[in-house]
Short mmCIF file of C-alpha atoms and ligand atoms in Angstrom, two decimals:
data_model
loop_
_atom_site.label_atom_id
_atom_site.label_comp_id
_atom_site.label_asym_id
_atom_site.label_seq_id
_atom_site.Cartn_x
_atom_site.Cartn_y
_atom_site.Cartn_z
CA UNK A 210 -1.17 -85.93 -35.06
CA UNK A 211 -2.71 -86.60 -38.13
CA UNK A 212 -6.10 -85.62 -38.46
CA UNK A 213 -8.63 -88.62 -37.77
CA UNK A 214 -12.18 -88.88 -39.48
CA UNK A 215 -14.66 -91.04 -39.02
CA UNK A 216 -18.14 -91.82 -41.50
CA UNK A 217 -20.84 -94.05 -41.10
CA UNK A 218 -23.38 -95.22 -43.89
CA UNK A 219 -26.83 -97.31 -42.31
CA UNK A 220 -28.49 -97.99 -46.23
CA UNK A 221 -28.64 -96.00 -49.41
CA UNK A 222 -32.69 -97.44 -50.46
CA UNK A 223 -35.94 -95.27 -51.21
CA UNK A 224 -36.27 -95.01 -47.45
CA UNK A 225 -39.66 -94.17 -46.03
CA UNK A 226 -39.93 -90.56 -45.26
CA UNK A 227 -41.52 -92.08 -41.93
CA UNK A 228 -38.44 -93.98 -41.20
CA UNK A 229 -36.02 -90.98 -42.47
CA UNK A 230 -36.15 -89.95 -38.24
CA UNK A 231 -34.79 -92.91 -36.94
CA UNK A 232 -32.31 -93.13 -39.59
CA UNK A 233 -30.81 -89.51 -39.22
CA UNK A 234 -30.49 -90.29 -34.98
CA UNK A 235 -29.22 -93.56 -35.36
CA UNK A 236 -25.98 -92.36 -38.02
CA UNK A 237 -25.97 -89.63 -35.15
CA UNK A 238 -25.16 -91.56 -32.83
CA UNK A 239 -22.83 -93.78 -34.37
CA UNK A 240 -20.22 -91.03 -34.32
CA UNK A 241 -21.01 -88.92 -31.76
CA UNK A 242 -20.58 -92.40 -29.75
CA UNK A 243 -17.59 -93.12 -31.77
CA UNK A 244 -15.76 -90.05 -32.59
CA UNK A 245 -14.44 -88.56 -29.62
CA UNK A 246 -13.03 -92.13 -28.98
CA UNK A 247 -11.50 -91.92 -32.00
CA UNK A 248 -9.90 -88.14 -31.47
CA UNK A 249 -8.46 -89.42 -27.98
CA UNK A 250 -6.60 -92.50 -29.91
CA UNK A 251 -9.11 -95.07 -30.63
CA UNK A 252 -7.02 -97.13 -33.19
CA UNK A 253 -9.24 -96.64 -36.93
CA UNK A 254 -10.18 -100.46 -36.09
CA UNK A 255 -11.89 -100.57 -33.11
CA UNK A 256 -13.50 -97.65 -34.28
CA UNK A 257 -15.20 -98.97 -37.66
CA UNK A 258 -16.01 -101.91 -35.24
CA UNK A 259 -16.98 -99.68 -32.37
CA UNK A 260 -19.37 -97.78 -34.79
CA UNK A 261 -21.17 -100.65 -36.99
CA UNK A 262 -21.63 -102.55 -33.67
CA UNK A 263 -24.11 -99.13 -32.66
CA UNK A 264 -25.46 -99.49 -35.68
CA UNK A 265 -26.66 -103.34 -35.31
CA UNK A 266 -28.38 -102.59 -31.96
CA UNK A 267 -30.54 -100.42 -33.73
CA UNK A 268 -33.61 -102.22 -34.59
CA UNK A 269 -33.94 -99.10 -37.59
CA UNK A 270 -31.87 -100.85 -39.48
CA UNK A 271 -30.44 -104.31 -41.59
CA UNK A 272 -28.02 -106.00 -40.03
CA UNK A 273 -28.29 -107.64 -36.20
CA UNK A 274 -31.13 -106.37 -35.12
CA UNK A 275 -33.91 -105.13 -37.56
CA UNK A 276 -32.22 -107.71 -39.82
CA UNK A 277 -34.60 -108.84 -43.23
CA UNK A 278 -36.35 -112.33 -42.88
CA UNK A 279 -34.76 -114.88 -45.79
CA UNK A 280 -37.73 -116.89 -47.57
CA UNK A 281 -37.76 -119.32 -44.85
CA UNK A 282 -38.45 -116.63 -41.75
CA UNK A 283 -34.82 -116.43 -40.50
CA UNK A 284 -32.33 -114.11 -40.52
CA UNK A 285 -29.19 -115.35 -41.80
CA UNK A 286 -26.04 -112.50 -41.17
CA UNK A 287 -23.08 -111.13 -43.09
CA UNK A 288 -20.21 -109.24 -41.70
CA UNK A 289 -17.06 -108.04 -42.84
CA UNK A 290 -14.21 -105.87 -41.28
CA UNK A 291 -10.24 -104.54 -42.79
CA UNK A 292 -7.22 -103.15 -41.17
CA UNK A 293 -5.33 -100.86 -44.15
CA UNK A 294 -2.53 -101.02 -42.09
CA UNK A 295 -1.97 -104.73 -42.35
CA UNK A 296 -4.88 -105.85 -45.30
CA UNK A 297 -6.39 -108.12 -42.46
CA UNK A 298 -9.52 -109.07 -42.79
CA UNK A 299 -11.83 -110.78 -40.95
CA UNK A 300 -15.99 -112.19 -43.33
CA UNK A 301 -18.93 -114.23 -41.84
CA UNK A 302 -21.70 -115.39 -43.55
CA UNK A 303 -24.66 -116.76 -43.16
CA UNK A 304 -24.42 -116.95 -39.41
CA UNK A 305 -27.73 -116.98 -37.13
CA UNK A 306 -28.68 -115.72 -33.77
CA UNK A 307 -25.87 -112.95 -32.86
CA UNK A 308 -26.34 -109.82 -32.42
CA UNK A 309 -23.03 -108.39 -33.89
CA UNK A 310 -21.82 -110.14 -36.31
CA UNK A 311 -18.83 -107.50 -36.91
CA UNK A 312 -17.40 -108.67 -33.47
CA UNK A 313 -18.06 -112.39 -34.98
CA UNK A 314 -15.83 -110.96 -37.74
CA UNK A 315 -12.97 -109.42 -36.00
CA UNK A 316 -12.63 -112.10 -34.30
CA UNK A 317 -11.96 -114.34 -37.61
CA UNK A 318 -9.58 -111.64 -38.23
CA UNK A 319 -7.63 -112.12 -34.76
CA UNK A 320 -8.16 -115.53 -33.69
CA UNK A 321 -8.09 -118.04 -36.58
CA UNK A 322 -5.92 -118.58 -39.43
CA UNK A 323 -8.91 -117.44 -42.02
CA UNK A 324 -10.38 -114.94 -43.38
CA UNK A 325 -13.85 -116.43 -44.37
CA UNK A 326 -16.23 -118.00 -41.74
CA UNK A 327 -19.76 -119.02 -43.54
CA UNK A 328 -22.83 -121.12 -42.23
CA UNK A 329 -22.36 -123.88 -39.71
CA UNK A 330 -18.86 -123.73 -39.63
CA UNK A 331 -19.30 -120.68 -38.22
CA UNK A 332 -22.13 -120.32 -36.27
CA UNK A 333 -19.85 -123.32 -34.32
CA UNK A 334 -17.22 -120.91 -33.96
CA UNK A 335 -19.77 -118.00 -32.25
CA UNK A 336 -19.74 -120.71 -29.73
CA UNK A 337 -16.75 -122.03 -29.49
CA UNK A 338 -15.84 -117.79 -28.89
CA UNK A 339 -18.68 -117.64 -26.30
CA UNK A 340 -20.43 -115.33 -27.88
CA UNK A 341 -23.84 -114.93 -26.48
CA UNK A 342 -26.33 -116.85 -28.19
CA UNK A 343 -29.56 -114.57 -29.39
CA UNK A 344 -33.26 -115.80 -29.35
CA UNK A 345 -34.35 -115.21 -33.15
CA UNK A 346 -37.25 -113.00 -31.26
CA UNK A 347 -35.01 -110.99 -30.05
CA UNK A 348 -32.99 -109.77 -33.37
CA UNK A 349 -36.75 -109.80 -35.19
CA UNK A 350 -38.40 -106.18 -35.09
CA UNK A 351 -42.24 -106.40 -35.58
CA UNK A 352 -41.49 -103.93 -38.63
CA UNK A 353 -39.46 -107.18 -40.46
CA UNK A 354 -42.28 -109.64 -39.33
CA UNK A 355 -44.76 -107.22 -41.55
CA UNK A 356 -42.63 -106.78 -43.95
CA UNK A 357 -42.28 -110.81 -44.35
CA UNK A 358 -45.70 -111.64 -44.15
CA UNK A 359 -46.60 -108.68 -46.78
CA UNK A 360 -44.37 -110.30 -49.11
CA UNK A 361 -43.62 -114.02 -48.52
CA UNK A 362 -46.88 -115.05 -51.07
CA UNK A 363 -46.43 -112.28 -53.10
CA UNK A 364 -45.21 -113.53 -56.27
CA UNK A 365 -44.83 -110.28 -57.83
CA UNK A 366 -41.82 -109.58 -54.96
CA UNK A 367 -38.19 -109.06 -56.32
CA UNK A 368 -35.27 -108.65 -54.96
CA UNK A 369 -34.04 -108.19 -58.49
CA UNK A 370 -33.95 -104.73 -59.16
CA UNK A 371 -34.70 -102.64 -62.13
CA UNK A 372 -35.35 -99.74 -60.73
CA UNK A 373 -34.40 -99.21 -56.97
CA UNK A 374 -33.31 -101.72 -54.56
CA UNK A 375 -35.59 -103.13 -51.95
CA UNK A 376 -36.24 -102.50 -48.65
CA UNK A 377 -32.32 -102.93 -47.71
CA UNK A 378 -30.19 -100.54 -44.73
CA UNK A 379 -27.21 -102.17 -44.48
CA UNK A 380 -24.99 -100.62 -42.19
CA UNK A 381 -20.88 -99.70 -42.57
CA UNK A 382 -18.29 -97.68 -41.33
CA UNK A 383 -14.95 -96.48 -42.22
CA UNK A 384 -12.59 -94.38 -40.17
CA UNK A 385 -9.05 -92.92 -40.92
CA UNK A 386 -6.69 -92.80 -36.93
CA UNK A 387 -4.00 -90.48 -35.66
CA UNK A 388 -1.59 -92.47 -36.74
CA UNK A 389 -3.24 -92.38 -40.43
CA UNK A 390 -4.50 -96.11 -40.23
CA UNK A 391 -7.88 -96.15 -42.36
CA UNK A 392 -10.26 -99.29 -41.10
CA UNK A 393 -13.57 -100.05 -43.00
CA UNK A 394 -16.46 -102.30 -42.32
CA UNK A 395 -20.33 -103.90 -43.28
CA UNK A 396 -22.93 -105.60 -41.61
CA UNK A 397 -25.72 -106.45 -42.82
CA UNK A 398 -28.98 -109.15 -42.66
CA UNK A 399 -29.13 -108.53 -46.41
CA UNK A 400 -32.42 -108.52 -48.75
CA UNK A 401 -35.79 -109.12 -48.16
CA UNK A 402 -37.03 -112.83 -49.11
CA UNK A 403 -33.24 -113.92 -50.10
CA UNK A 404 -32.98 -117.47 -50.48
CA UNK A 405 -31.63 -119.21 -47.59
CA UNK A 406 -28.02 -119.48 -47.60
CA UNK A 407 -27.71 -116.20 -50.30
CA UNK A 408 -24.92 -114.02 -49.51
CA UNK A 409 -24.92 -110.08 -51.04
CA UNK A 410 -22.06 -107.94 -51.31
CA UNK A 411 -21.48 -107.19 -48.33
CA UNK A 412 -18.65 -109.78 -46.34
CA UNK A 413 -16.69 -109.99 -49.82
CA UNK A 414 -14.20 -108.69 -49.67
CA UNK A 415 -13.42 -105.19 -52.12
CA UNK A 416 -17.03 -105.75 -52.89
CA UNK A 417 -18.95 -104.96 -49.27
CA UNK A 418 -15.86 -103.01 -47.75
CA UNK A 419 -12.03 -102.47 -48.08
CA UNK A 420 -9.11 -100.37 -46.74
CA UNK A 421 -5.49 -99.92 -47.47
CA UNK A 422 -3.61 -97.51 -46.27
CA UNK A 423 -1.93 -96.45 -49.46
CA UNK A 424 -4.90 -95.88 -51.14
CA UNK A 425 -8.32 -95.80 -48.97
CA UNK A 426 -11.16 -97.29 -47.12
CA UNK A 427 -15.13 -97.45 -48.09
CA UNK A 428 -17.80 -99.35 -47.22
CA UNK A 429 -20.64 -100.23 -50.08
CA UNK A 430 -24.62 -100.73 -49.62
CA UNK A 431 -27.14 -101.59 -52.36
CA UNK A 432 -28.06 -104.40 -54.50
CA UNK A 433 -25.30 -107.04 -53.41
CA UNK A 434 -25.38 -109.29 -57.12
CA UNK A 435 -24.74 -105.88 -58.86
CA UNK A 436 -22.51 -104.75 -56.21
CA UNK A 437 -20.15 -108.15 -55.91
CA UNK A 438 -19.48 -107.88 -59.98
CA UNK A 439 -17.69 -104.68 -60.04
CA UNK A 440 -16.09 -105.18 -56.25
CA UNK A 441 -17.44 -101.37 -55.85
CA UNK A 442 -15.48 -100.66 -52.71
CA UNK A 443 -12.23 -101.59 -53.75
CA UNK A 444 -12.64 -100.06 -57.50
CA UNK A 445 -14.05 -97.08 -55.70
CA UNK A 446 -10.34 -97.44 -53.47
CA UNK A 447 -8.06 -97.48 -56.35
CA UNK A 448 -10.05 -94.20 -57.92
CA UNK A 449 -8.32 -92.62 -55.00
CA UNK A 450 -5.00 -92.99 -56.09
CA UNK A 451 -6.32 -90.09 -58.88
CA UNK A 452 -9.33 -88.80 -57.86
CA UNK A 453 -10.80 -86.81 -54.93
CA UNK A 454 -12.12 -88.16 -52.53
CA UNK A 455 -16.04 -86.76 -53.49
CA UNK A 456 -14.94 -87.35 -57.26
CA UNK A 457 -13.96 -91.68 -56.39
CA UNK A 458 -17.43 -92.03 -54.79
CA UNK A 459 -19.47 -90.58 -57.53
CA UNK A 460 -17.19 -92.38 -60.65
CA UNK A 461 -17.83 -95.49 -58.50
CA UNK A 462 -21.31 -95.52 -58.43
CA UNK A 463 -21.63 -94.50 -62.15
CA UNK A 464 -19.54 -97.29 -63.11
CA UNK A 465 -21.79 -99.34 -60.54
CA UNK A 466 -24.78 -98.45 -62.53
CA UNK A 467 -23.01 -97.99 -66.33
CA UNK A 468 -21.31 -101.55 -66.11
CA UNK A 469 -24.23 -104.40 -64.45
CA UNK A 470 -27.30 -101.29 -64.13
CA UNK A 471 -26.79 -102.16 -60.31
CA UNK A 472 -28.07 -99.57 -57.47
CA UNK A 473 -26.20 -98.18 -54.00
CA UNK A 474 -23.87 -96.46 -52.68
CA UNK A 475 -20.41 -95.98 -51.40
CA UNK A 476 -18.54 -93.78 -47.86
CA UNK A 477 -15.39 -93.72 -48.24
CA UNK A 478 -12.12 -91.65 -46.66
CA UNK A 479 -9.06 -91.31 -48.70
CA UNK A 480 -5.77 -91.45 -46.74
CA UNK A 481 -5.68 -87.97 -46.32
CA UNK A 482 -8.61 -88.06 -44.44
CA UNK A 483 -11.06 -87.10 -46.52
CA UNK A 484 -14.30 -88.40 -47.00
CA UNK A 485 -16.29 -89.36 -49.63
CA UNK A 486 -20.26 -90.44 -50.16
CA UNK A 487 -22.86 -91.01 -53.52
CA UNK A 488 -25.23 -93.89 -53.79
CA UNK A 489 -27.42 -93.27 -57.23
CA UNK A 490 -30.51 -94.77 -55.37
CA UNK A 491 -32.64 -92.08 -54.18
CA UNK A 492 -31.89 -91.84 -51.00
CA UNK A 493 -29.01 -92.47 -48.26
CA UNK A 494 -28.40 -92.63 -44.86
CA UNK A 495 -25.41 -91.48 -43.65
CA UNK A 496 -23.29 -89.37 -40.98
CA UNK A 497 -19.63 -88.57 -40.98
CA UNK A 498 -17.88 -85.58 -38.34
CA UNK A 499 -16.45 -82.84 -40.07
CA UNK A 500 -13.12 -81.12 -39.10
CA UNK A 501 -14.48 -79.33 -35.98
CA UNK A 502 -16.00 -82.62 -35.09
CA UNK A 503 -19.22 -81.86 -35.12
CA UNK A 504 -21.85 -84.40 -36.35
CA UNK A 505 -23.59 -83.66 -39.79
CA UNK A 506 -26.29 -86.60 -39.84
CA UNK A 507 -28.42 -86.51 -42.86
CA UNK A 508 -30.70 -88.34 -45.29
CA UNK A 509 -29.05 -87.60 -49.30
CA UNK A 510 -31.69 -87.41 -51.26
CA UNK A 511 -30.37 -87.31 -55.25
CA UNK A 512 -31.62 -88.96 -58.73
CA UNK A 513 -32.08 -92.62 -59.37
N1 LIG B 454 -25.85 -105.08 -50.10
C1 LIG B 454 -26.99 -105.60 -49.01
C2 LIG B 454 -27.22 -106.80 -49.48
O1 LIG B 454 -26.77 -106.96 -51.07
C3 LIG B 454 -28.02 -104.70 -49.03
C4 LIG B 454 -27.98 -103.16 -48.27
O2 LIG B 454 -26.82 -102.63 -48.89
O3 LIG B 454 -28.71 -103.19 -47.90
O4 LIG B 454 -27.18 -108.38 -49.17
#
């Protein structure tokens, strides 16, 4: 049996101290619930979907419940899932009223001829698939309403980052199963006060996530407008061909910074099942199962 590995993240940004404990608890829970099932023969694709669903349910994160509001005060969600064995993928963007967009992304992958559905077409697809439609109030948290009200008319607020991404908290998961298959998944509510219809890096293949058994799998987070320009997840997977996992992760975020002044973070797994993570934001929340199956969950603080 191959080594099995699972790593998840809950966003890379200047996570306020008072939210740190909830972030650690949330990422810990995702790995603690899913890793034993992965070890017990759950396929990698099911593991990343299950881990992201847990994080989408958790109001701490900017995905599913707890998502940021756009400039019109609405929640628009993006997600992607990718199978490293076949390179099949499914993605959705700018969908509303769904708690777990990652599962809709998987339905796109497995129940349509397509890879990516957006907007009203994606919304209609959720109804065809009998995905429960949520009232906006079920996804909205008091924290996000308060942030929206605070920044709604603030002329100095920008999602364009000179120094630090504005509050984010996208979630992602990367797994390798006992057959050596890799998978990656990412889900987000996007950036606060984004223009309606704005899509960031998260659901874009190669940017927000990538998985290929031949080189590795990755999930990214941070400032989407920069991450998409350098296809951060694909760049990191390509670097895995010649570098150890931790080195590849660091090189990828260094390239993000150097080439497009981008800030963000990445988690990844190489075909040996080794983890890599790096970020150039102040903090990143992530968790993984170590070689003895213990969950390591933390807020990693680094230098901007
Ligand atoms: N990358 C996401 C976006 O730009 C935000 C995040 O990762 O927190 O939509």
